[in-house]
Short mmCIF file of C-alpha atoms and ligand atoms in Angstrom, two decimals:
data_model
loop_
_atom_site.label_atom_id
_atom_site.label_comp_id
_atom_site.label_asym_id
_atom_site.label_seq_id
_atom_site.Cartn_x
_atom_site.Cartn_y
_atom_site.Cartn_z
CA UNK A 244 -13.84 -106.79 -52.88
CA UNK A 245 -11.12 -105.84 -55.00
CA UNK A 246 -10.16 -101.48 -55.37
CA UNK A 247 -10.99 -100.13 -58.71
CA UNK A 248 -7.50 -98.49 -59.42
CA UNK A 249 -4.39 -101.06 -60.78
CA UNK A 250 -1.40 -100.41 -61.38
CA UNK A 251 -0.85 -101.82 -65.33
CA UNK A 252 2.89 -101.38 -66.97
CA UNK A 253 3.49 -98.02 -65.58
CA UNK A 254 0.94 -96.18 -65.30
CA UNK A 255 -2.91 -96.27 -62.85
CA UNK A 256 -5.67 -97.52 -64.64
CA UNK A 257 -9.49 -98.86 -63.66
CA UNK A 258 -9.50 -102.44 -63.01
CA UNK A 259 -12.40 -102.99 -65.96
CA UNK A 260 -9.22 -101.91 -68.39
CA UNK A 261 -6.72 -104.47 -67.08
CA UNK A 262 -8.08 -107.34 -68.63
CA UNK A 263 -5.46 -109.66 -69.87
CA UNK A 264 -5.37 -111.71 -73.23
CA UNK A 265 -6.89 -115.09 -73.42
CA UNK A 266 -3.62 -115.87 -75.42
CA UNK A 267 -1.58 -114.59 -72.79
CA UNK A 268 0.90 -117.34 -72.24
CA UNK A 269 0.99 -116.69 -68.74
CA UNK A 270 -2.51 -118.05 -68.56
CA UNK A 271 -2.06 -121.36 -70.20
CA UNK A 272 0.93 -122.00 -68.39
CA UNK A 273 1.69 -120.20 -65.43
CA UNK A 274 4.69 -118.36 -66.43
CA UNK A 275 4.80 -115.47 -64.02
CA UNK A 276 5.55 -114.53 -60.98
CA UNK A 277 3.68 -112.82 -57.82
CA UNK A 278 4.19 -111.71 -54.40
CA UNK A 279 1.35 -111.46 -51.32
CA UNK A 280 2.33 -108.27 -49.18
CA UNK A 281 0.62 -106.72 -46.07
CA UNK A 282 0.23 -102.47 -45.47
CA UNK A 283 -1.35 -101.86 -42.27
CA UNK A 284 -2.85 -98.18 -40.93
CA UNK A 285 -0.67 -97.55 -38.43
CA UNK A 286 -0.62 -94.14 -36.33
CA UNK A 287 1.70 -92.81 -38.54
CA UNK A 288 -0.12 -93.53 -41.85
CA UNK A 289 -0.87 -96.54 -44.44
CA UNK A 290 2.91 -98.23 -43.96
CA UNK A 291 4.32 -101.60 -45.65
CA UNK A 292 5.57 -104.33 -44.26
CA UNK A 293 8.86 -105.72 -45.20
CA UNK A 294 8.76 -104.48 -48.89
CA UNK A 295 11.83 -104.33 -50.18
CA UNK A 296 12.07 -108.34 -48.94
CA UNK A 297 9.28 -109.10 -50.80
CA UNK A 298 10.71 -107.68 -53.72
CA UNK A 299 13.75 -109.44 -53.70
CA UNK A 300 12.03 -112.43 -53.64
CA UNK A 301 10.20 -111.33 -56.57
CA UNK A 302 12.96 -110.61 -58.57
CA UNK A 303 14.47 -113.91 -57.74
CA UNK A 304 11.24 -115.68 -59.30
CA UNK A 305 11.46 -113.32 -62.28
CA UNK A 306 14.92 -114.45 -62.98
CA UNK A 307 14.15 -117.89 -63.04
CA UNK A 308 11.23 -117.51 -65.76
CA UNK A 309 14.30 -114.89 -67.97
CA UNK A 310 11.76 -111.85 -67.17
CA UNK A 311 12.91 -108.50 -66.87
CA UNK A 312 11.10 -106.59 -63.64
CA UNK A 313 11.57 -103.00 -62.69
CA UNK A 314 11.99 -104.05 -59.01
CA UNK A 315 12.14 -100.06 -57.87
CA UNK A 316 8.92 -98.68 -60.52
CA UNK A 317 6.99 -102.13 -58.91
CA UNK A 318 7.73 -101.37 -55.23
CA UNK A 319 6.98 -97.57 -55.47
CA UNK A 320 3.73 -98.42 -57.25
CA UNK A 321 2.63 -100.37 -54.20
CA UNK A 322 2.26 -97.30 -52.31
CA UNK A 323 0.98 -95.64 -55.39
CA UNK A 324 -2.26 -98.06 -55.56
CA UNK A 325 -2.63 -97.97 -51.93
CA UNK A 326 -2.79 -94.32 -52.01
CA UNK A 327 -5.15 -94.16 -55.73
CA UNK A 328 -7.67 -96.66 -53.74
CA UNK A 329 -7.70 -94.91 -50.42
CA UNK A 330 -6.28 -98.25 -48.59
CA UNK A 331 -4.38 -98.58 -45.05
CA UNK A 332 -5.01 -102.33 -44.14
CA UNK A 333 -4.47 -103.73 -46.81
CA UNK A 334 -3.18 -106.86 -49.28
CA UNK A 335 -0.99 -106.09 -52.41
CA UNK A 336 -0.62 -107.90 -54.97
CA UNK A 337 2.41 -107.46 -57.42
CA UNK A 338 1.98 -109.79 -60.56
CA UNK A 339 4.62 -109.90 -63.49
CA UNK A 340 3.65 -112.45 -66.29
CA UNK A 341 4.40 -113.24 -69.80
CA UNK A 342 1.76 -112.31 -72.38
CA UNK A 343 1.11 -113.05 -75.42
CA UNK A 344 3.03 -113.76 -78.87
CA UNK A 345 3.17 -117.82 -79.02
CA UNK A 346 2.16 -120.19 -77.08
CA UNK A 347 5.83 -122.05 -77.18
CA UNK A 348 7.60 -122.50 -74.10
CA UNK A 349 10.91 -119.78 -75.58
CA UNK A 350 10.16 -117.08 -73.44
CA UNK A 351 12.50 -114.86 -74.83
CA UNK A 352 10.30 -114.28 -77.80
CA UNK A 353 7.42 -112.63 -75.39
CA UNK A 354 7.33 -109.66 -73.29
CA UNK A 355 5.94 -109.39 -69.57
CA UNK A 356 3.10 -107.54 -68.35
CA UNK A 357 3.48 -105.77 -64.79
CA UNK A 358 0.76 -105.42 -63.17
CA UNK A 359 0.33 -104.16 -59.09
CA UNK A 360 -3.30 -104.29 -57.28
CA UNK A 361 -4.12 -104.35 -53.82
CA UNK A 362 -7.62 -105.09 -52.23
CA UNK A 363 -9.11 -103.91 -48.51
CA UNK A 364 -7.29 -106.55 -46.45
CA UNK A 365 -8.90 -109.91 -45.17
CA UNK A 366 -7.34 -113.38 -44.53
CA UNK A 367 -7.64 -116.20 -46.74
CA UNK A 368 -8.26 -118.34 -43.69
CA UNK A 369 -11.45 -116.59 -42.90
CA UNK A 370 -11.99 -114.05 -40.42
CA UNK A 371 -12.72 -115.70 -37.12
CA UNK A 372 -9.90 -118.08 -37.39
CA UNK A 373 -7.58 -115.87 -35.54
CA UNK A 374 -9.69 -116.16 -32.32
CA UNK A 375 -10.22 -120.05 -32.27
CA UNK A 376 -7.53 -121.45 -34.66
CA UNK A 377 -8.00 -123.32 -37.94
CA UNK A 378 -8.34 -127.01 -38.14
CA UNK A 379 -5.31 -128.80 -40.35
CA UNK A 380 -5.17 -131.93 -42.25
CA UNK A 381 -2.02 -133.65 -43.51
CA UNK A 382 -2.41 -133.71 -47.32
CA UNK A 383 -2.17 -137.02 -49.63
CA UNK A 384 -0.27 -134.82 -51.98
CA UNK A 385 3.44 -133.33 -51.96
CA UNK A 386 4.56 -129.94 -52.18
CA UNK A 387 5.95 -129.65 -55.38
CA UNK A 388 10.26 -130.75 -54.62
CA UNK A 389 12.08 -127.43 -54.93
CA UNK A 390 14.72 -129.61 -56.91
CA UNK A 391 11.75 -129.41 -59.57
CA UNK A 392 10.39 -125.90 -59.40
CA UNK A 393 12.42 -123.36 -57.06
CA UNK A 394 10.39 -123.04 -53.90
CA UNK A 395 9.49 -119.40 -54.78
CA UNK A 396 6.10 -117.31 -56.13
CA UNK A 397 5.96 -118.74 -59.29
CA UNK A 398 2.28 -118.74 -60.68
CA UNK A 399 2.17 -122.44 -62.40
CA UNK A 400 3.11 -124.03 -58.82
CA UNK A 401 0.08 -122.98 -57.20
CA UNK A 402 -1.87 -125.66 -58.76
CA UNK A 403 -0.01 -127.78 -55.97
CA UNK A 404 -1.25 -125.60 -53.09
CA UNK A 405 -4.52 -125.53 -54.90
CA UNK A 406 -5.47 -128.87 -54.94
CA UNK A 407 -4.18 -129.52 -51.66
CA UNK A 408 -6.34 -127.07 -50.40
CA UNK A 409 -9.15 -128.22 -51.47
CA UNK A 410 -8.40 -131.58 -50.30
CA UNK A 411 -8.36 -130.09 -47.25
CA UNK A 412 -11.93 -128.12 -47.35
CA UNK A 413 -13.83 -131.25 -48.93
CA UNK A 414 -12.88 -133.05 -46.17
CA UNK A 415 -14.12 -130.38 -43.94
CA UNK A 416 -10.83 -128.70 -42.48
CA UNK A 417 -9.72 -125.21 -43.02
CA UNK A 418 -6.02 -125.90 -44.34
CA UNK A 419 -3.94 -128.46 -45.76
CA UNK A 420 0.14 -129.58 -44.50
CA UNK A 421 1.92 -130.58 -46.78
CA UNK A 422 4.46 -133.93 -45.66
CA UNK A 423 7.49 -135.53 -47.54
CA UNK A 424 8.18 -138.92 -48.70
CA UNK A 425 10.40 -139.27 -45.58
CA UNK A 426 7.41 -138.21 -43.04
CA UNK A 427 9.07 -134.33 -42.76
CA UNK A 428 6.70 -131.52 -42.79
CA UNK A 429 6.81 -129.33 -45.08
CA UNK A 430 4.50 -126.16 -44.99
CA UNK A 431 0.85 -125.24 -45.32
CA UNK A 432 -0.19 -124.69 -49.01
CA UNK A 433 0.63 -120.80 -48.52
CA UNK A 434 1.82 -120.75 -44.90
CA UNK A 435 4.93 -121.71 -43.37
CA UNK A 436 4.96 -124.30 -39.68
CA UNK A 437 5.85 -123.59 -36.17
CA UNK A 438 5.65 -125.75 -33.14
CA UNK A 439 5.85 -125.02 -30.01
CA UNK A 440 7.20 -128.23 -26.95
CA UNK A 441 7.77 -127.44 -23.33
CA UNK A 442 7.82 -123.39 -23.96
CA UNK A 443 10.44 -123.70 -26.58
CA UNK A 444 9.58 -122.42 -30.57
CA UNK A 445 10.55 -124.12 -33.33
CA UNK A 446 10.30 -122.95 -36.94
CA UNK A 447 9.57 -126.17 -39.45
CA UNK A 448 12.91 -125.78 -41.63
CA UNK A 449 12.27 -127.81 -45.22
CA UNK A 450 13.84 -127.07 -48.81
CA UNK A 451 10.74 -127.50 -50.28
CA UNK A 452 8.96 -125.35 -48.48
CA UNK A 453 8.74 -121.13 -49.25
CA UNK A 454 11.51 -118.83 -47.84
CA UNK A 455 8.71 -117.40 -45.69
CA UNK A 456 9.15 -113.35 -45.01
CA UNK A 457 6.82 -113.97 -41.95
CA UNK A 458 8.79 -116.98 -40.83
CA UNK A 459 11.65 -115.24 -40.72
CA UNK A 460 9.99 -112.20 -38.92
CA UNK A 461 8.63 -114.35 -36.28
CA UNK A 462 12.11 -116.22 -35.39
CA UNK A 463 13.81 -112.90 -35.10
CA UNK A 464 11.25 -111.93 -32.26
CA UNK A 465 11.18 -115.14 -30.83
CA UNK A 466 14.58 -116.72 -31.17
CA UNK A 467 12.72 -119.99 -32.60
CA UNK A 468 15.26 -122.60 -33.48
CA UNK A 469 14.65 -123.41 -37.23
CA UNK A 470 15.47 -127.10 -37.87
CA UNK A 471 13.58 -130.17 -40.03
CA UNK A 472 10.80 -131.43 -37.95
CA UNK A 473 9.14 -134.56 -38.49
CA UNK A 474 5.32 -135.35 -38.91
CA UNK A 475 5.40 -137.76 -35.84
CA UNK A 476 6.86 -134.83 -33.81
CA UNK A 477 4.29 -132.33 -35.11
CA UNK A 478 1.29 -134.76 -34.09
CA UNK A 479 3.07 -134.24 -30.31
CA UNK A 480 3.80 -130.50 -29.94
CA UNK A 481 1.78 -128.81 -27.06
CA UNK A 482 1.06 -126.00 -29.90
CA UNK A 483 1.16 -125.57 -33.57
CA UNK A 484 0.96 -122.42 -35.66
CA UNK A 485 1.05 -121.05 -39.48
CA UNK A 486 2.34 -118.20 -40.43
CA UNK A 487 1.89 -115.81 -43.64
CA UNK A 488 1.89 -112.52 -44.91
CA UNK A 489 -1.99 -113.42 -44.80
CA UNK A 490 -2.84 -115.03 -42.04
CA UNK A 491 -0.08 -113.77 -40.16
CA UNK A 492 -0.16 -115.70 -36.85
CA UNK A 493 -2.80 -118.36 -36.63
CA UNK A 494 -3.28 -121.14 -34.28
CA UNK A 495 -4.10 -125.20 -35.18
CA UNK A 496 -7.02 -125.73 -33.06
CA UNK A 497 -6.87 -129.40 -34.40
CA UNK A 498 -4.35 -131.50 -36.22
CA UNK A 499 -5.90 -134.14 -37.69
CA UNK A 500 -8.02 -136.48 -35.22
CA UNK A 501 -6.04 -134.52 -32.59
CA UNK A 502 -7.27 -131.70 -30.46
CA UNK A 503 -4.50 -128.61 -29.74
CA UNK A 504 -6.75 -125.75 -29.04
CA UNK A 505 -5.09 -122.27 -29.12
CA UNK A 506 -2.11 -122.17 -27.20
CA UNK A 507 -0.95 -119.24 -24.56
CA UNK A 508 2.52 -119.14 -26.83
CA UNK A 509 1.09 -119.07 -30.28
CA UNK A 510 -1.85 -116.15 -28.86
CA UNK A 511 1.38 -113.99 -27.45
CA UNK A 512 3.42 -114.33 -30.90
CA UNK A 513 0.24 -113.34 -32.29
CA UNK A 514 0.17 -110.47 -29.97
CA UNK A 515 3.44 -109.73 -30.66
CA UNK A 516 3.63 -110.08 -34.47
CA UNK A 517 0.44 -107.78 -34.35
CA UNK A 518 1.77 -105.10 -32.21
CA UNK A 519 4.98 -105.12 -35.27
CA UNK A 520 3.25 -104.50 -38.06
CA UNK A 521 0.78 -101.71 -36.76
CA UNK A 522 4.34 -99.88 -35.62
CA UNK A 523 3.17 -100.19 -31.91
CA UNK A 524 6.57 -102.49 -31.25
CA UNK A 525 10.12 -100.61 -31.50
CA UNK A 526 11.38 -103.91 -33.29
CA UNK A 527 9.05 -103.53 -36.15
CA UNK A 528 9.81 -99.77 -37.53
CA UNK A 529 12.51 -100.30 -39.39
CA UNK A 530 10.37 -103.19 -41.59
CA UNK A 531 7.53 -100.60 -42.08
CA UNK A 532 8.05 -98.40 -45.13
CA UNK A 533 5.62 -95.22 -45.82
CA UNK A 534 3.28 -95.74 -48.55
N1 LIG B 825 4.37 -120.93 -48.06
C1 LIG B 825 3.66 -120.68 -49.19
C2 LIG B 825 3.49 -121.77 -50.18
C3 LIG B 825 3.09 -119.41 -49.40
O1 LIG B 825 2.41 -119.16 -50.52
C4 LIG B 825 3.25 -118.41 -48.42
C5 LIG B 825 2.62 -117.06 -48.61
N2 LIG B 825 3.43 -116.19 -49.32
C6 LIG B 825 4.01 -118.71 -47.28
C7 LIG B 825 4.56 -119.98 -47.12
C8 LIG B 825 4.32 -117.65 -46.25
O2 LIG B 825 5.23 -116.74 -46.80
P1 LIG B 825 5.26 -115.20 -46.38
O3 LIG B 825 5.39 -115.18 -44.91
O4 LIG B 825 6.44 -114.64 -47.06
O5 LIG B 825 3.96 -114.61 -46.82
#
Protein backbone atom coordinates (compact mmCIF):
# COMPACT_ATOMS: atom_id res chain seq x y z
CA UNK A 1 0.00 0.00 0.00
CA UNK A 2 1.59 3.08 -0.90
CA UNK A 3 0.22 6.83 1.15
CA UNK A 4 -1.62 9.09 -1.13
CA UNK A 5 0.49 12.31 -0.36
CA UNK A 6 4.24 12.70 -2.35
CA UNK A 7 6.41 14.92 -2.07
CA UNK A 8 7.03 16.20 -6.05
CA UNK A 9 9.80 19.17 -6.65
CA UNK A 10 8.86 21.14 -3.67
CA UNK A 11 5.80 21.06 -2.89
CA UNK A 12 2.87 17.87 -1.45
CA UNK A 13 0.86 16.56 -4.02
CA UNK A 14 -1.63 13.25 -4.46
CA UNK A 15 0.21 10.38 -5.72
CA UNK A 16 -2.43 10.09 -8.95
CA UNK A 17 -0.55 13.63 -9.97
CA UNK A 18 3.03 12.37 -9.77
CA UNK A 19 3.06 10.46 -12.75
CA UNK A 20 6.28 10.73 -14.58
CA UNK A 21 6.90 11.04 -18.46
CA UNK A 22 7.22 8.00 -20.57
CA UNK A 23 10.14 10.06 -22.16
CA UNK A 24 11.63 10.61 -18.96
CA UNK A 25 15.19 9.58 -19.51
CA UNK A 26 15.43 8.30 -16.20
CA UNK A 27 13.11 5.55 -17.27
CA UNK A 28 14.89 4.26 -20.27
CA UNK A 29 18.04 4.33 -18.61
CA UNK A 30 18.21 4.47 -15.06
CA UNK A 31 19.76 7.73 -14.52
CA UNK A 32 18.77 8.61 -10.99
CA UNK A 33 19.36 8.09 -7.82
CA UNK A 34 17.35 6.77 -4.56
CA UNK A 35 17.71 6.06 -1.02
CA UNK A 36 15.57 3.28 1.29
CA UNK A 37 15.15 4.92 4.86
CA UNK A 38 13.35 3.59 8.03
CA UNK A 39 11.01 6.11 10.63
CA UNK A 40 9.79 4.14 13.41
CA UNK A 41 6.88 5.34 16.19
CA UNK A 42 8.79 5.56 18.96
CA UNK A 43 7.45 6.94 22.48
CA UNK A 44 8.49 10.13 21.64
CA UNK A 45 6.83 10.43 18.18
CA UNK A 46 7.30 9.25 14.34
CA UNK A 47 11.45 9.65 14.48
CA UNK A 48 14.08 8.81 11.55
CA UNK A 49 16.68 6.78 11.53
CA UNK A 50 20.06 7.87 10.53
CA UNK A 51 18.87 10.59 8.02
CA UNK A 52 21.25 12.84 7.47
CA UNK A 53 23.60 9.48 6.53
CA UNK A 54 21.32 8.54 4.14
CA UNK A 55 21.44 11.73 2.60
CA UNK A 56 24.93 11.95 2.18
CA UNK A 57 24.93 8.97 0.46
CA UNK A 58 22.41 10.36 -1.75
CA UNK A 59 24.15 13.22 -2.65
CA UNK A 60 27.19 11.20 -3.40
CA UNK A 61 25.05 9.17 -6.11
CA UNK A 62 23.68 12.48 -7.40
CA UNK A 63 27.11 13.72 -8.05
CA UNK A 64 28.13 10.93 -9.95
CA UNK A 65 25.06 11.17 -12.52
CA UNK A 66 26.11 15.66 -12.60
CA UNK A 67 22.54 16.16 -10.77
CA UNK A 68 21.93 18.95 -8.64
CA UNK A 69 19.88 17.77 -5.21
CA UNK A 70 18.66 20.06 -2.51
CA UNK A 71 20.04 17.63 0.15
CA UNK A 72 18.37 19.95 3.16
CA UNK A 73 14.55 20.72 1.12
CA UNK A 74 14.81 16.52 0.44
CA UNK A 75 15.58 15.53 4.06
CA UNK A 76 13.04 17.98 5.66
CA UNK A 77 10.41 16.71 3.23
CA UNK A 78 10.84 13.24 4.66
CA UNK A 79 9.28 14.27 7.76
CA UNK A 80 6.94 16.39 5.80
CA UNK A 81 5.31 13.19 3.92
CA UNK A 82 5.45 11.22 6.99
CA UNK A 83 3.51 13.76 8.76
CA UNK A 84 0.89 14.63 5.32
CA UNK A 85 0.22 10.62 5.35
CA UNK A 86 -0.20 10.15 9.05
CA UNK A 87 2.91 7.54 9.13
CA UNK A 88 5.20 6.42 12.25
CA UNK A 89 6.62 2.98 11.03
CA UNK A 90 7.40 3.62 8.14
CA UNK A 91 9.71 3.30 4.66
CA UNK A 92 10.78 6.51 2.73
CA UNK A 93 11.63 6.71 -0.30
CA UNK A 94 13.68 9.75 -1.70
CA UNK A 95 14.03 9.49 -5.61
CA UNK A 96 15.95 12.19 -7.75
CA UNK A 97 15.98 11.35 -11.57
CA UNK A 98 16.53 12.95 -14.83
CA UNK A 99 13.45 13.65 -16.95
CA UNK A 100 12.83 14.35 -20.00
CA UNK A 101 14.36 16.55 -22.99
CA UNK A 102 16.45 13.82 -25.16
CA UNK A 103 17.01 10.65 -24.87
CA UNK A 104 21.06 11.17 -25.34
CA UNK A 105 23.23 10.14 -22.68
CA UNK A 106 24.55 14.43 -22.05
CA UNK A 107 22.86 14.88 -18.98
CA UNK A 108 23.60 18.30 -18.67
CA UNK A 109 21.02 19.17 -21.24
CA UNK A 110 18.05 17.71 -18.80
CA UNK A 111 16.81 18.69 -15.52
CA UNK A 112 16.00 16.30 -12.44
CA UNK A 113 12.81 15.61 -10.90
CA UNK A 114 12.77 15.24 -6.93
CA UNK A 115 10.48 13.33 -5.80
CA UNK A 116 10.05 11.93 -1.77
CA UNK A 117 7.24 9.14 -0.85
CA UNK A 118 7.04 6.94 1.93
CA UNK A 119 4.61 3.89 2.37
CA UNK A 120 3.27 2.11 5.89
CA UNK A 121 6.41 0.07 6.59
CA UNK A 122 6.85 -3.74 5.72
CA UNK A 123 9.98 -5.78 4.74
CA UNK A 124 10.80 -6.79 1.39
CA UNK A 125 11.73 -10.17 2.80
CA UNK A 126 8.24 -10.88 3.87
CA UNK A 127 6.87 -10.61 7.18
CA UNK A 128 7.51 -13.83 9.03
CA UNK A 129 11.06 -14.00 8.02
CA UNK A 130 12.23 -12.26 11.07
CA UNK A 131 11.00 -15.13 13.33
CA UNK A 132 12.46 -18.17 11.32
CA UNK A 133 15.13 -16.63 8.99
CA UNK A 134 15.19 -16.51 5.19
CA UNK A 135 16.68 -19.19 3.10
CA UNK A 136 19.86 -17.86 0.78
CA UNK A 137 21.26 -19.04 -2.39
CA UNK A 138 24.64 -18.08 -3.85
CA UNK A 139 23.81 -16.37 -7.18
CA UNK A 140 25.32 -17.41 -10.77
CA UNK A 141 25.55 -13.73 -11.37
CA UNK A 142 28.02 -10.88 -10.03
CA UNK A 143 27.28 -7.82 -8.32
CA UNK A 144 27.90 -5.30 -10.67
CA UNK A 145 32.25 -4.38 -9.93
CA UNK A 146 32.14 -0.98 -8.23
CA UNK A 147 35.22 -0.23 -10.61
CA UNK A 148 32.20 -0.17 -13.22
CA UNK A 149 29.32 1.57 -11.50
CA UNK A 150 30.15 3.16 -7.92
CA UNK A 151 28.68 0.78 -5.39
CA UNK A 152 25.99 3.37 -4.43
CA UNK A 153 21.87 3.90 -5.04
CA UNK A 154 22.02 4.43 -8.46
CA UNK A 155 18.66 3.36 -10.20
CA UNK A 156 20.15 1.56 -13.55
CA UNK A 157 22.23 -0.94 -11.18
CA UNK A 158 19.32 -2.50 -9.74
CA UNK A 159 18.75 -4.55 -12.72
CA UNK A 160 21.78 -6.57 -11.14
CA UNK A 161 20.03 -7.10 -7.78
CA UNK A 162 16.93 -7.72 -9.78
CA UNK A 163 17.75 -10.52 -11.65
CA UNK A 164 19.63 -12.04 -9.01
CA UNK A 165 16.75 -12.00 -7.02
CA UNK A 166 14.74 -13.63 -8.94
CA UNK A 167 17.19 -16.24 -9.54
CA UNK A 168 16.92 -16.73 -6.19
CA UNK A 169 12.87 -17.01 -5.82
CA UNK A 170 12.56 -19.35 -9.05
CA UNK A 171 14.63 -21.57 -7.47
CA UNK A 172 12.56 -21.43 -4.41
CA UNK A 173 14.77 -19.38 -1.82
CA UNK A 174 13.94 -16.09 -0.33
CA UNK A 175 17.28 -14.11 -1.24
CA UNK A 176 20.13 -14.19 -3.43
CA UNK A 177 24.36 -13.64 -2.30
CA UNK A 178 26.07 -12.32 -4.47
CA UNK A 179 30.06 -14.03 -4.83
CA UNK A 180 33.19 -12.73 -6.77
CA UNK A 181 35.28 -14.21 -9.37
CA UNK A 182 37.79 -14.97 -6.56
CA UNK A 183 35.06 -16.98 -4.32
CA UNK A 184 34.62 -13.56 -1.87
CA UNK A 185 31.20 -12.70 -0.83
CA UNK A 186 29.90 -9.93 -1.64
CA UNK A 187 26.37 -8.85 -0.31
CA UNK A 188 22.74 -9.80 -0.69
CA UNK A 189 21.06 -8.03 -3.70
CA UNK A 190 19.92 -5.12 -1.19
CA UNK A 191 21.43 -6.36 2.09
CA UNK A 192 24.78 -6.31 3.39
CA UNK A 193 26.58 -10.02 5.20
CA UNK A 194 27.49 -10.88 8.68
CA UNK A 195 28.79 -14.06 10.12
CA UNK A 196 29.04 -15.04 13.17
CA UNK A 197 32.20 -18.23 14.35
CA UNK A 198 32.80 -19.24 17.91
CA UNK A 199 30.77 -16.02 19.44
CA UNK A 200 32.82 -13.63 17.46
CA UNK A 201 30.89 -11.10 14.59
CA UNK A 202 32.19 -10.43 11.54
CA UNK A 203 30.90 -7.87 9.03
CA UNK A 204 31.50 -9.23 5.16
CA UNK A 205 33.88 -6.21 4.01
CA UNK A 206 33.83 -6.12 -0.15
CA UNK A 207 34.32 -3.00 -2.59
CA UNK A 208 31.67 -4.05 -4.53
CA UNK A 209 29.33 -4.32 -2.18
CA UNK A 210 26.96 -1.04 -0.73
CA UNK A 211 28.41 1.22 2.06
CA UNK A 212 25.60 -0.23 4.18
CA UNK A 213 24.09 2.50 6.87
CA UNK A 214 22.80 -0.64 8.80
CA UNK A 215 26.13 -2.38 8.53
CA UNK A 216 27.75 0.19 9.94
CA UNK A 217 25.09 0.62 12.75
CA UNK A 218 25.33 -2.93 13.69
CA UNK A 219 29.37 -3.01 14.03
CA UNK A 220 29.24 0.02 16.22
CA UNK A 221 26.95 -1.99 18.73
CA UNK A 222 28.66 -5.03 18.30
CA UNK A 223 32.31 -4.32 17.74
CA UNK A 224 32.13 -6.81 14.59
CA UNK A 225 35.47 -6.98 12.90
CA UNK A 226 34.83 -5.93 9.21
CA UNK A 227 37.25 -7.82 6.92
CA UNK A 228 36.83 -9.81 3.25
CA UNK A 229 35.35 -13.12 3.95
CA UNK A 230 35.38 -15.87 1.65
CA UNK A 231 32.43 -18.07 0.31
CA UNK A 232 34.10 -21.31 1.71
CA UNK A 233 34.19 -19.56 5.14
CA UNK A 234 30.58 -18.38 4.91
CA UNK A 235 29.33 -22.08 4.08
CA UNK A 236 31.12 -22.78 7.82
CA UNK A 237 29.97 -19.96 10.14
CA UNK A 238 27.80 -21.21 13.14
CA UNK A 239 25.41 -18.12 12.04
CA UNK A 240 24.79 -15.89 9.16
CA UNK A 241 22.77 -12.68 8.96
CA UNK A 242 21.65 -9.72 6.42
CA UNK A 243 21.24 -6.59 7.26
CA UNK A 244 19.24 -3.47 5.68
CA UNK A 245 17.44 -0.48 6.27
CA UNK A 246 14.57 -3.07 5.31
CA UNK A 247 15.00 -6.03 6.71
CA UNK A 248 17.02 -4.76 9.37
CA UNK A 249 18.35 -7.86 11.18
CA UNK A 250 17.42 -11.14 9.62
CA UNK A 251 18.69 -14.55 10.13
CA UNK A 252 19.85 -17.36 7.18
CA UNK A 253 17.89 -20.24 8.26
CA UNK A 254 19.64 -22.09 5.29
CA UNK A 255 22.58 -21.42 3.06
CA UNK A 256 22.34 -23.29 0.24
CA UNK A 257 22.00 -27.24 0.83
CA UNK A 258 23.11 -26.23 4.35
CA UNK A 259 20.96 -25.92 7.40
CA UNK A 260 21.93 -22.75 10.01
CA UNK A 261 18.69 -22.18 11.70
CA UNK A 262 18.40 -18.87 13.65
CA UNK A 263 21.18 -18.32 15.79
CA UNK A 264 21.10 -17.03 19.69
CA UNK A 265 23.73 -14.12 18.35
CA UNK A 266 21.98 -13.00 15.24
CA UNK A 267 18.22 -13.09 17.47
CA UNK A 268 20.14 -10.70 20.26
CA UNK A 269 21.58 -8.19 17.47
CA UNK A 270 18.17 -8.33 16.31
CA UNK A 271 17.02 -7.51 19.72
CA UNK A 272 19.37 -5.04 20.00
CA UNK A 273 19.19 -3.25 16.63
CA UNK A 274 15.33 -3.23 17.40
CA UNK A 275 15.45 -1.78 20.79
CA UNK A 276 17.81 1.33 18.67
CA UNK A 277 15.63 2.35 16.35
CA UNK A 278 12.31 2.47 18.50
CA UNK A 279 14.63 4.91 20.93
CA UNK A 280 14.29 2.23 23.74
CA UNK A 281 18.43 1.91 23.66
CA UNK A 282 20.53 5.10 24.94
CA UNK A 283 22.99 4.28 21.94
CA UNK A 284 20.40 4.89 19.35
CA UNK A 285 19.03 8.63 20.20
CA UNK A 286 21.35 10.51 18.76
CA UNK A 287 20.62 8.55 15.11
CA UNK A 288 16.84 9.26 15.58
CA UNK A 289 15.78 12.63 14.18
CA UNK A 290 12.04 14.06 14.84
CA UNK A 291 9.91 13.94 11.90
N1 LIG B 1 23.27 -3.64 -0.29
C1 LIG B 1 22.38 -3.23 -1.23
C2 LIG B 1 22.63 -3.57 -2.65
C3 LIG B 1 21.24 -2.49 -0.85
O1 LIG B 1 20.37 -2.07 -1.78
C4 LIG B 1 21.02 -2.21 0.51
C5 LIG B 1 19.79 -1.46 0.94
N2 LIG B 1 19.96 -0.09 0.90
C6 LIG B 1 21.98 -2.63 1.45
C7 LIG B 1 23.09 -3.35 1.02
C8 LIG B 1 21.87 -2.26 2.90
O2 LIG B 1 22.13 -0.89 3.04
P1 LIG B 1 21.45 0.00 4.18
O3 LIG B 1 21.76 -0.68 5.46
O4 LIG B 1 22.11 1.32 4.06
O5 LIG B 1 19.99 0.01 3.90
Amino acid sequence: MTASTVWLDGTLVDTSAAAPSHLANGLHYGTGVFEGIRSYATADGPRIFRLAEHMARFAKGAAHLGMDVDIDGMSAACAEVLRANDLGDAYIRPLSWFDGGGLGLDMRVLTARHMVAAMPWSTHLGDDTKARGVTLRTSSWRRTPSTSVPALKLCGNYVNSVIARREALLAGYDEALFVDDRGFVVEGSAENVFMVRDGRVTAVQHADALPGITRDTVRELTGATSRPVTAAELAEADEIFLVGTSVEVTGVARLDERDLGVGPVTREVAALYDAVVRGQHDAGHAWLAAA
